[in-house]
Amino acid sequence: MYKRLSAIMFPLTTLLLIGALVWGYQENQEKNSILIKAENQYQRAFHDLSYHVERLHGELGNTLAVNSASSGMHRKGLVNVWRLTSEAQNEINQLPLTLLPFSQTEEFLSKISNFSYKAAIRDFTKKPLTDGELSNLKALYKSSGEISKDLQEVQNKVIQNRLRWMDVESALASEEEVKDNTIIDGFKTVDKRVSAYPELDYGPSVASIYNKRAVKKNGGSLVTAEEIRAKAAKFAGAGSGAEVNVKENGMGTEWASYTATVKSAKSALPITMDFTTRGGHLISYNDNREVGPAKVSMTNAVTKAEQFLNQKGYPNMTAVRSDRFDNLGNLTFITEQDGVLIYPEKITIRVGLDSGEVTGFQASDYVNEHDDKRVIPKPELTLAEVRKFLNPEFKELYDRLAWIENDDGQELLTYEFGGKINGSQYRIYLNASDGHEETVEEIRSSTGAQEQ
């Protein structure tokens, strides 16, 4: 009996063992194939990065070599600089550097990219490169040459010593301190060099991208948690028996704020609100109640939202967009001053269409941009004069004056035209002084979306 059982089990066990070995071998081969592919991608991205930074250095030199009045060559050179920095940024993102301090170099390339793009798209016949911008290009030419040299040194060591990027990824992923890795040390050297460069004046258009937002005019003095507790209870309309808890967020940092939670018999679920620490300005409001089936129209929702804003101390707000998502209405309001819509001062409101009550409120843009002393100039061109700058095929649906922030971070007066062309709906903002197109926005409609 045992002999018969052995005769059956031995071949079966042998087959299973062979199958396990074959499976393990195939798994190992697939793993090695994936690792080789990843290593090849890392090597390609690194060598391309070194090449494009070297090309960037050369292109900056070419741009500086031509006559200061050669606007055509300046434009071409700056376009190439923008393209090369974009390539370099893309290659950095493909390398396993997320745990490695390389942010200074990434920001440096980002600023070169934005500076060259902003300069290249303007009309050089009217606004040629300034002495300051040429000085910036000279500084960037020198800096990019140093960075290129450092990267080439790392590249030579990678080639000579056959270094692997997979080892870099493993070293960065491990919790142990990395004491010696040629590639890591080389990138740290590059980032340390970049951090020592003096900050250049790239102009307001580029600076506006990197400037941290802050409350402009209504900063006010620091408020206490007790003051926030009173503000939250009043805004929520809670009775004397309501429980209001206040939590401090990020105190001692530039993003400090208060979060207030209001629990009352009026609502089954708590209401949460965020306030600034200076002035105690409301940033957001969220009523977590469950919203029932829709019974209120979007038109009535806009009316109720306007009433809510007036009651809460936000007068002269105009709805410019309304979108419906199931049983919720999302509305966008902006300040209206002397017949001009102030787009930077934006508030978004969420309305429950079961009762028309406001369930959400976001006012960070309004808090950061509101200015009671803003002076709006008179338009230099008439509506009829500006309308001539529109595409003849543009089917105009409405027009109005709008105060916007353009791509250069400058606030200015425009004529806003809403209309259709090529089967799509757009907002076009034309400068009220010269008719120049400041910005164009395609309006992508969601369910029930309306332009006010």
Tab-separated table of C-alpha atoms in Angstrom:
chain	number	residue	atom	x	y	z
A	1	MET	CA	0.000	0.000	0.000
A	2	TYR	CA	2.810	2.375	0.972
A	3	LYS	CA	4.700	1.476	-2.191
A	4	ARG	CA	1.607	2.264	-4.273
A	5	LEU	CA	1.110	5.573	-2.445
A	6	SER	CA	4.812	6.440	-2.918
A	7	ALA	CA	4.591	5.648	-6.581
A	8	ILE	CA	1.786	8.199	-6.910
A	9	MET	CA	3.059	10.916	-4.544
A	10	PHE	CA	6.701	10.997	-5.613
A	11	PRO	CA	6.037	11.954	-9.276
A	12	LEU	CA	3.325	14.389	-8.155
A	13	THR	CA	5.669	16.064	-5.651
A	14	THR	CA	8.403	16.208	-8.281
A	15	LEU	CA	6.031	17.889	-10.736
A	16	LEU	CA	4.937	20.429	-8.111
A	17	LEU	CA	8.559	21.190	-7.220
A	18	ILE	CA	9.491	21.678	-10.859
A	19	GLY	CA	6.414	23.871	-11.360
A	20	ALA	CA	7.355	26.009	-8.354
A	21	LEU	CA	10.907	26.418	-9.646
A	22	VAL	CA	9.667	27.406	-13.107
A	23	TRP	CA	7.161	29.873	-11.611
A	24	GLY	CA	9.830	31.369	-9.356
A	25	TYR	CA	12.234	31.700	-12.271
A	26	GLN	CA	9.589	33.451	-14.412
A	27	GLU	CA	8.685	35.798	-11.544
A	28	ASN	CA	12.355	36.628	-11.041
A	29	GLN	CA	12.801	37.269	-14.756
A	30	GLU	CA	9.779	39.571	-14.830
A	31	LYS	CA	11.045	41.430	-11.758
A	32	ASN	CA	14.474	41.874	-13.311
A	33	SER	CA	12.859	43.054	-16.547
A	34	ILE	CA	10.868	45.715	-14.662
A	35	LEU	CA	13.967	46.836	-12.756
A	36	ILE	CA	15.998	47.083	-15.961
A	37	LYS	CA	13.240	49.088	-17.626
A	38	ALA	CA	13.020	51.473	-14.655
A	39	GLU	CA	16.796	51.873	-14.562
A	40	ASN	CA	16.884	52.637	-18.300
A	41	GLN	CA	14.146	55.274	-17.865
A	42	TYR	CA	16.029	56.914	-14.989
A	43	GLN	CA	19.303	56.917	-16.946
A	44	ARG	CA	17.619	58.421	-20.014
A	45	ALA	CA	15.905	61.159	-17.952
A	46	PHE	CA	19.178	62.031	-16.160
A	47	HIS	CA	21.310	62.239	-19.306
A	48	ASP	CA	18.559	64.233	-21.065
A	49	LEU	CA	18.475	66.596	-18.077
A	50	SER	CA	22.216	67.205	-18.299
A	51	TYR	CA	21.932	67.757	-22.054
A	52	HIS	CA	19.038	70.207	-21.822
A	53	VAL	CA	20.661	72.272	-19.046
A	54	GLU	CA	23.779	72.512	-21.234
A	55	ARG	CA	21.597	73.578	-24.175
A	56	LEU	CA	19.835	76.091	-21.912
A	57	HIS	CA	23.180	77.657	-21.061
A	58	GLY	CA	24.033	77.871	-24.761
A	59	GLU	CA	20.669	79.357	-25.731
A	60	LEU	CA	20.960	82.067	-23.083
A	61	GLY	CA	24.382	82.887	-24.521
A	62	ASN	CA	22.951	83.068	-28.053
A	63	THR	CA	20.224	85.448	-26.872
A	64	LEU	CA	22.785	87.730	-25.250
A	65	ALA	CA	25.135	87.624	-28.243
A	66	VAL	CA	22.813	89.503	-30.630
A	67	ASN	CA	22.265	93.236	-30.785
A	68	SER	CA	20.062	94.653	-28.024
A	69	ALA	CA	17.652	95.899	-30.713
A	70	SER	CA	17.245	92.444	-32.331
A	71	SER	CA	13.720	91.837	-31.062
A	72	GLY	CA	13.138	88.915	-33.442
A	73	MET	CA	16.198	87.010	-32.223
A	74	HIS	CA	15.384	87.859	-28.617
A	75	ARG	CA	11.904	86.407	-29.016
A	76	LYS	CA	13.255	83.278	-30.712
A	77	GLY	CA	15.923	82.822	-28.039
A	78	LEU	CA	13.490	83.262	-25.152
A	79	VAL	CA	11.043	80.789	-26.705
A	80	ASN	CA	13.873	78.250	-26.909
A	81	VAL	CA	14.873	78.994	-23.305
A	82	TRP	CA	11.277	78.400	-22.193
A	83	ARG	CA	11.122	75.116	-24.153
A	84	LEU	CA	14.428	73.831	-22.752
A	85	THR	CA	13.581	74.684	-19.136
A	86	SER	CA	10.231	72.935	-19.561
A	87	GLU	CA	12.060	69.850	-20.841
A	88	ALA	CA	14.473	69.976	-17.899
A	89	GLN	CA	11.600	70.305	-15.405
A	90	ASN	CA	9.863	67.311	-16.974
A	91	GLU	CA	13.036	65.206	-16.686
A	92	ILE	CA	13.528	66.157	-13.030
A	93	ASN	CA	9.993	64.915	-12.364
A	94	GLN	CA	10.931	61.533	-13.877
A	95	LEU	CA	13.854	61.001	-11.472
A	96	PRO	CA	13.452	59.514	-7.952
A	97	LEU	CA	14.204	62.821	-6.219
A	98	THR	CA	11.037	63.228	-4.132
A	99	LEU	CA	12.962	62.524	-0.899
A	100	LEU	CA	16.022	64.502	-1.953
A	101	PRO	CA	16.324	68.272	-1.282
A	102	PHE	CA	16.254	69.599	-4.848
A	103	SER	CA	13.529	72.220	-4.505
A	104	GLN	CA	15.859	75.207	-4.977
A	105	THR	CA	16.945	73.992	-8.416
A	106	GLU	CA	13.372	73.163	-9.430
A	107	GLU	CA	12.199	76.655	-8.410
A	108	PHE	CA	15.178	78.198	-10.201
A	109	LEU	CA	14.231	76.443	-13.467
A	110	SER	CA	10.575	77.326	-12.907
A	111	LYS	CA	11.403	81.030	-12.611
A	112	ILE	CA	13.558	80.945	-15.758
A	113	SER	CA	10.689	79.227	-17.584
A	114	ASN	CA	8.071	81.756	-16.458
A	115	PHE	CA	10.378	84.733	-17.052
A	116	SER	CA	11.243	83.641	-20.601
A	117	TYR	CA	7.630	82.796	-21.438
A	118	LYS	CA	6.202	86.079	-20.118
A	119	ALA	CA	8.852	88.053	-21.996
A	120	ALA	CA	8.535	86.106	-25.255
A	121	ILE	CA	4.766	86.496	-25.654
A	122	ARG	CA	4.744	90.292	-25.445
A	123	ASP	CA	5.114	92.709	-28.364
A	124	PHE	CA	8.832	93.525	-28.482
A	125	THR	CA	8.247	96.417	-30.873
A	126	LYS	CA	6.382	98.196	-28.066
A	127	LYS	CA	8.093	96.652	-25.020
A	128	PRO	CA	11.657	95.507	-25.830
A	129	LEU	CA	13.859	93.855	-23.229
A	130	THR	CA	14.775	96.309	-20.499
A	131	ASP	CA	18.254	96.794	-19.063
A	132	GLY	CA	17.116	94.939	-15.966
A	133	GLU	CA	15.901	91.965	-17.999
A	134	LEU	CA	19.160	91.843	-19.965
A	135	SER	CA	21.020	91.919	-16.655
A	136	ASN	CA	18.886	88.981	-15.492
A	137	LEU	CA	19.760	87.040	-18.644
A	138	LYS	CA	23.472	87.591	-17.993
A	139	ALA	CA	23.098	86.326	-14.410
A	140	LEU	CA	21.075	83.319	-15.601
A	141	TYR	CA	23.681	82.583	-18.283
A	142	LYS	CA	26.421	82.435	-15.646
A	143	SER	CA	24.318	80.380	-13.207
A	144	SER	CA	23.150	77.871	-15.805
A	145	GLY	CA	26.775	77.349	-16.862
A	146	GLU	CA	27.745	76.440	-13.288
A	147	ILE	CA	24.779	74.094	-12.894
A	148	SER	CA	25.544	72.456	-16.239
A	149	LYS	CA	29.160	71.889	-15.183
A	150	ASP	CA	28.091	70.267	-11.891
A	151	LEU	CA	25.610	67.973	-13.651
A	152	GLN	CA	28.229	66.958	-16.216
A	153	GLU	CA	30.606	66.002	-13.391
A	154	VAL	CA	27.915	63.764	-11.914
A	155	GLN	CA	27.197	62.383	-15.387
A	156	ASN	CA	30.874	61.495	-15.942
A	157	LYS	CA	31.014	59.637	-12.609
A	158	VAL	CA	27.791	57.784	-13.438
A	159	ILE	CA	29.271	56.595	-16.746
A	160	GLN	CA	32.774	55.808	-15.463
A	161	ASN	CA	31.650	53.950	-12.343
A	162	ARG	CA	28.494	52.445	-13.896
A	163	LEU	CA	26.352	53.852	-11.102
A	164	ARG	CA	22.710	52.815	-10.916
A	165	TRP	CA	19.724	55.035	-10.213
A	166	MET	CA	17.929	52.088	-8.621
A	167	ASP	CA	20.529	52.269	-5.833
A	168	VAL	CA	19.646	55.948	-5.395
A	169	GLU	CA	15.957	55.101	-5.090
A	170	SER	CA	16.703	52.382	-2.540
A	171	ALA	CA	18.973	54.707	-0.550
A	172	LEU	CA	16.355	57.468	-0.462
A	173	ALA	CA	13.539	55.078	0.431
A	174	SER	CA	15.455	53.546	3.360
A	175	GLU	CA	15.130	55.223	6.745
A	176	GLU	CA	18.861	54.924	7.378
A	177	GLU	CA	20.999	58.015	6.847
A	178	VAL	CA	22.697	58.025	3.450
A	179	LYS	CA	26.404	58.580	4.067
A	180	ASP	CA	27.928	58.101	0.618
A	181	ASN	CA	26.158	58.107	-2.721
A	182	THR	CA	27.788	59.891	-5.649
A	183	ILE	CA	24.535	60.785	-7.404
A	184	ILE	CA	22.794	62.011	-4.256
A	185	ASP	CA	25.841	64.031	-3.200
A	186	GLY	CA	26.074	65.546	-6.682
A	187	PHE	CA	22.459	66.713	-6.689
A	188	LYS	CA	22.805	68.104	-3.174
A	189	THR	CA	25.819	70.101	-4.390
A	190	VAL	CA	23.770	71.527	-7.283
A	191	ASP	CA	20.887	72.508	-4.995
A	192	LYS	CA	23.230	74.079	-2.444
A	193	ARG	CA	24.871	76.158	-5.187
A	194	VAL	CA	21.482	77.346	-6.483
A	195	SER	CA	20.329	78.323	-2.974
A	196	ALA	CA	23.322	80.688	-2.731
A	197	TYR	CA	22.378	82.637	-5.882
A	198	PRO	CA	21.044	86.161	-5.217
A	199	GLU	CA	17.336	86.652	-5.852
A	200	LEU	CA	16.718	88.334	-9.205
A	201	ASP	CA	13.992	90.860	-9.928
A	202	TYR	CA	11.934	89.040	-12.555
A	203	GLY	CA	9.251	91.728	-12.622
A	204	PRO	CA	5.680	91.739	-11.310
A	205	SER	CA	4.333	89.208	-13.835
A	206	VAL	CA	6.638	86.440	-12.592
A	207	ALA	CA	6.734	87.568	-8.963
A	208	SER	CA	2.934	87.337	-8.747
A	209	ILE	CA	3.183	83.587	-9.422
A	210	TYR	CA	5.410	82.985	-6.412
A	211	ASN	CA	4.208	85.635	-3.980
A	212	LYS	CA	2.308	84.140	-1.057
A	213	ARG	CA	-1.200	85.496	-0.773
A	214	ALA	CA	-2.102	87.542	2.257
A	215	VAL	CA	-5.050	89.602	3.405
A	216	LYS	CA	-4.545	92.866	1.516
A	217	LYS	CA	-6.547	95.603	3.140
A	218	ASN	CA	-8.575	94.017	5.892
A	219	GLY	CA	-5.829	92.342	7.882
A	220	GLY	CA	-6.742	93.828	11.236
A	221	SER	CA	-5.326	92.912	14.608
A	222	LEU	CA	-4.942	89.427	16.053
A	223	VAL	CA	-8.163	88.001	17.478
A	224	THR	CA	-8.607	85.570	20.338
A	225	ALA	CA	-10.351	82.198	20.366
A	226	GLU	CA	-13.094	83.736	22.522
A	227	GLU	CA	-13.793	86.393	19.886
A	228	ILE	CA	-13.953	83.687	17.209
A	229	ARG	CA	-16.396	81.719	19.359
A	230	ALA	CA	-18.737	84.724	19.448
A	231	LYS	CA	-18.385	85.384	15.710
A	232	ALA	CA	-19.123	81.747	14.855
A	233	ALA	CA	-22.219	81.575	17.044
A	234	LYS	CA	-23.568	84.802	15.533
A	235	PHE	CA	-22.913	83.775	11.920
A	236	ALA	CA	-24.517	80.355	12.424
A	237	GLY	CA	-27.523	81.949	14.128
A	238	ALA	CA	-27.099	79.565	17.057
A	239	GLY	CA	-29.011	80.125	20.286
A	240	SER	CA	-27.568	80.737	23.726
A	241	GLY	CA	-27.483	77.008	24.449
A	242	ALA	CA	-25.281	76.175	21.483
A	243	GLU	CA	-21.929	74.467	22.012
A	244	VAL	CA	-19.110	76.225	20.149
A	245	ASN	CA	-15.622	74.700	20.056
A	246	VAL	CA	-12.651	76.607	18.609
A	247	LYS	CA	-9.413	74.983	17.438
A	248	GLU	CA	-6.204	76.785	16.507
A	249	ASN	CA	-4.501	75.731	13.267
A	250	GLY	CA	-0.823	76.293	12.493
A	251	MET	CA	-0.253	78.941	15.118
A	252	GLY	CA	3.114	80.638	14.716
A	253	THR	CA	3.129	79.995	10.954
A	254	GLU	CA	2.012	82.168	8.038
A	255	TRP	CA	-1.037	79.920	7.489
A	256	ALA	CA	-2.456	80.260	10.993
A	257	SER	CA	-6.255	80.112	11.303
A	258	TYR	CA	-9.125	79.149	13.604
A	259	THR	CA	-11.702	76.419	13.037
A	260	ALA	CA	-14.993	76.770	14.896
A	261	THR	CA	-17.527	73.945	15.309
A	262	VAL	CA	-21.083	74.892	16.271
A	263	LYS	CA	-23.509	72.326	17.704
A	264	SER	CA	-27.043	73.418	18.436
A	265	ALA	CA	-30.602	72.110	18.605
A	266	LYS	CA	-31.267	73.942	15.342
A	267	SER	CA	-29.184	71.487	13.329
A	268	ALA	CA	-28.729	67.735	13.714
A	269	LEU	CA	-25.131	67.898	12.488
A	270	PRO	CA	-22.469	70.459	13.510
A	271	ILE	CA	-21.622	73.524	11.409
A	272	THR	CA	-17.915	74.198	10.819
A	273	MET	CA	-16.303	77.546	10.000
A	274	ASP	CA	-12.735	78.734	9.338
A	275	PHE	CA	-11.551	82.241	10.321
A	276	THR	CA	-8.373	84.246	9.829
A	277	THR	CA	-6.320	85.004	12.939
A	278	ARG	CA	-6.026	88.672	11.924
A	279	GLY	CA	-9.330	90.477	11.867
A	280	GLY	CA	-11.287	87.251	12.383
A	281	HIS	CA	-12.506	87.190	8.762
A	282	LEU	CA	-14.649	84.217	7.767
A	283	ILE	CA	-12.920	82.063	5.151
A	284	SER	CA	-15.346	79.158	4.848
A	285	TYR	CA	-18.660	77.899	6.211
A	286	ASN	CA	-20.004	74.358	5.955
A	287	ASP	CA	-23.409	73.119	7.110
A	288	ASN	CA	-23.153	69.306	7.107
A	289	ARG	CA	-26.882	68.652	7.031
A	290	GLU	CA	-28.311	66.080	4.632
A	291	VAL	CA	-29.958	67.733	1.613
A	292	GLY	CA	-33.282	66.303	0.470
A	293	PRO	CA	-34.903	66.171	-2.993
A	294	ALA	CA	-34.798	69.416	-4.987
A	295	LYS	CA	-37.882	71.641	-4.679
A	296	VAL	CA	-36.357	75.093	-5.261
A	297	SER	CA	-35.450	76.464	-8.711
A	298	MET	CA	-31.986	77.822	-9.472
A	299	THR	CA	-33.492	81.290	-9.895
A	300	ASN	CA	-34.913	81.180	-6.372
A	301	ALA	CA	-31.616	79.745	-5.096
A	302	VAL	CA	-29.774	82.792	-6.458
A	303	THR	CA	-32.294	85.112	-4.754
A	304	LYS	CA	-31.924	83.309	-1.423
A	305	ALA	CA	-28.127	83.390	-1.703
A	306	GLU	CA	-28.234	87.165	-2.328
A	307	GLN	CA	-30.395	87.609	0.764
A	308	PHE	CA	-27.954	85.483	2.770
A	309	LEU	CA	-24.987	87.621	1.676
A	310	ASN	CA	-26.768	90.863	2.526
A	311	GLN	CA	-27.748	89.574	5.973
A	312	LYS	CA	-24.200	88.415	6.706
A	313	GLY	CA	-22.546	91.710	5.777
A	314	TYR	CA	-21.585	91.205	2.131
A	315	PRO	CA	-23.503	93.886	0.191
A	316	ASN	CA	-23.281	94.705	-3.511
A	317	MET	CA	-22.579	91.115	-4.598
A	318	THR	CA	-23.675	89.975	-8.066
A	319	ALA	CA	-24.130	86.370	-9.237
A	320	VAL	CA	-22.043	85.690	-12.340
A	321	ARG	CA	-22.436	81.929	-12.601
A	322	SER	CA	-24.782	79.211	-11.346
A	323	ASP	CA	-24.341	75.455	-11.710
A	324	ARG	CA	-26.666	72.715	-10.573
A	325	PHE	CA	-25.386	69.323	-9.392
A	326	ASP	CA	-28.261	66.997	-8.439
A	327	ASN	CA	-29.956	68.658	-5.434
A	328	LEU	CA	-27.273	71.304	-4.900
A	329	GLY	CA	-26.740	74.688	-6.520
A	330	ASN	CA	-23.210	76.120	-6.752
A	331	LEU	CA	-23.200	79.904	-7.207
A	332	THR	CA	-20.388	82.371	-7.845
A	333	PHE	CA	-20.787	85.962	-6.611
A	334	ILE	CA	-18.433	88.897	-7.090
A	335	THR	CA	-18.455	92.475	-5.835
A	336	GLU	CA	-20.059	95.174	-7.985
A	337	GLN	CA	-18.665	98.693	-7.587
A	338	ASP	CA	-20.049	101.620	-9.588
A	339	GLY	CA	-21.357	99.284	-12.273
A	340	VAL	CA	-18.058	97.396	-12.577
A	341	LEU	CA	-17.704	93.727	-11.584
A	342	ILE	CA	-14.636	93.191	-9.368
A	343	TYR	CA	-13.597	89.640	-10.292
A	344	PRO	CA	-10.764	89.249	-7.733
A	345	GLU	CA	-13.357	89.636	-4.952
A	346	LYS	CA	-15.097	86.294	-5.405
A	347	ILE	CA	-17.366	84.298	-3.100
A	348	THR	CA	-18.727	80.841	-3.931
A	349	ILE	CA	-21.899	79.585	-2.276
A	350	ARG	CA	-23.496	76.146	-2.116
A	351	VAL	CA	-27.293	76.067	-1.752
A	352	GLY	CA	-29.464	73.077	-0.855
A	353	LEU	CA	-32.262	72.990	-3.406
A	354	ASP	CA	-34.623	71.259	-0.991
A	355	SER	CA	-35.178	74.484	0.986
A	356	GLY	CA	-32.919	77.084	-0.647
A	357	GLU	CA	-30.786	77.425	2.485
A	358	VAL	CA	-27.065	78.048	2.142
A	359	THR	CA	-25.066	74.929	3.094
A	360	GLY	CA	-21.584	76.063	2.034
A	361	PHE	CA	-19.660	79.301	1.738
A	362	GLN	CA	-16.092	79.914	0.496
A	363	ALA	CA	-14.719	83.456	0.739
A	364	SER	CA	-10.900	83.140	0.734
A	365	ASP	CA	-10.619	85.134	-2.516
A	366	TYR	CA	-12.866	87.864	-1.147
A	367	VAL	CA	-10.945	88.064	2.148
A	368	ASN	CA	-7.575	88.219	0.394
A	369	GLU	CA	-8.564	90.740	-2.285
A	370	HIS	CA	-11.281	92.973	-0.818
A	371	ASP	CA	-10.371	96.659	-0.856
A	372	ASP	CA	-12.811	99.340	0.275
A	373	LYS	CA	-10.550	102.034	-1.188
A	374	ARG	CA	-10.108	100.555	-4.675
A	375	VAL	CA	-10.297	103.284	-7.331
A	376	ILE	CA	-11.830	102.234	-10.651
A	377	PRO	CA	-10.842	104.543	-13.555
A	378	LYS	CA	-13.184	105.497	-16.376
A	379	PRO	CA	-12.767	103.459	-19.590
A	380	GLU	CA	-10.720	105.300	-22.214
A	381	LEU	CA	-12.526	103.547	-25.085
A	382	THR	CA	-16.271	103.367	-25.591
A	383	LEU	CA	-18.129	100.092	-25.871
A	384	ALA	CA	-18.573	100.615	-29.621
A	385	GLU	CA	-14.846	101.275	-30.071
A	386	VAL	CA	-13.821	98.164	-28.154
A	387	ARG	CA	-16.386	95.966	-29.889
A	388	LYS	CA	-14.466	96.474	-33.155
A	389	PHE	CA	-11.625	94.360	-31.712
A	390	LEU	CA	-13.859	91.286	-31.424
A	391	ASN	CA	-13.766	88.453	-33.944
A	392	PRO	CA	-16.460	89.272	-36.568
A	393	GLU	CA	-17.810	85.717	-36.178
A	394	PHE	CA	-18.234	86.088	-32.417
A	395	LYS	CA	-21.954	86.092	-31.545
A	396	GLU	CA	-22.244	88.464	-28.598
A	397	LEU	CA	-24.754	87.604	-25.889
A	398	TYR	CA	-23.901	90.261	-23.292
A	399	ASP	CA	-21.311	92.874	-22.350
A	400	ARG	CA	-20.278	94.545	-19.084
A	401	LEU	CA	-17.366	96.321	-17.437
A	402	ALA	CA	-15.077	94.072	-15.413
A	403	TRP	CA	-12.072	94.644	-13.183
A	404	ILE	CA	-9.728	91.657	-13.553
A	405	GLU	CA	-6.199	90.510	-12.791
A	406	ASN	CA	-4.363	89.721	-16.026
A	407	ASP	CA	-1.615	87.176	-16.711
A	408	ASP	CA	1.010	89.671	-15.528
A	409	GLY	CA	-0.625	89.924	-12.114
A	410	GLN	CA	-1.859	93.464	-12.800
A	411	GLU	CA	-5.388	94.602	-12.015
A	412	LEU	CA	-7.061	96.610	-14.772
A	413	LEU	CA	-10.373	97.644	-16.275
A	414	THR	CA	-11.764	95.609	-19.177
A	415	TYR	CA	-14.905	95.124	-21.192
A	416	GLU	CA	-16.234	91.606	-20.700
A	417	PHE	CA	-18.042	90.076	-23.674
A	418	GLY	CA	-19.950	86.827	-23.366
A	419	GLY	CA	-20.891	84.975	-26.499
A	420	LYS	CA	-20.503	82.010	-28.811
A	421	ILE	CA	-18.172	81.026	-31.617
A	422	ASN	CA	-17.303	77.685	-33.225
A	423	GLY	CA	-20.033	75.952	-31.253
A	424	SER	CA	-18.620	76.918	-27.851
A	425	GLN	CA	-19.339	79.694	-25.365
A	426	TYR	CA	-16.622	82.125	-24.246
A	427	ARG	CA	-15.893	85.121	-22.076
A	428	ILE	CA	-13.511	87.581	-23.750
A	429	TYR	CA	-11.936	90.409	-21.753
A	430	LEU	CA	-10.701	93.390	-23.792
A	431	ASN	CA	-8.598	96.148	-22.242
A	432	ALA	CA	-10.737	99.266	-21.758
A	433	SER	CA	-7.759	101.479	-22.697
A	434	ASP	CA	-6.523	99.939	-25.963
A	435	GLY	CA	-8.828	97.038	-26.871
A	436	HIS	CA	-6.080	94.453	-26.327
A	437	GLU	CA	-7.272	90.919	-25.484
A	438	GLU	CA	-6.332	90.368	-21.854
A	439	THR	CA	-7.753	86.889	-21.447
A	440	VAL	CA	-10.197	84.431	-23.031
A	441	GLU	CA	-12.140	81.797	-21.089
A	442	GLU	CA	-14.151	78.935	-22.512
A	443	ILE	CA	-17.333	78.324	-20.507
A	444	ARG	CA	-17.715	74.598	-19.959
A	445	SER	CA	-21.305	74.019	-18.979
A	446	SER	CA	-22.255	71.561	-16.274
A	447	THR	CA	-25.813	70.444	-15.563
A	448	GLY	CA	-27.986	73.513	-15.340
A	449	ALA	CA	-25.102	75.945	-15.728
A	450	GLN	CA	-26.131	79.516	-16.375
A	451	GLU	CA	-24.291	82.740	-17.152
A	452	GLN	CA	-25.762	85.609	-15.216
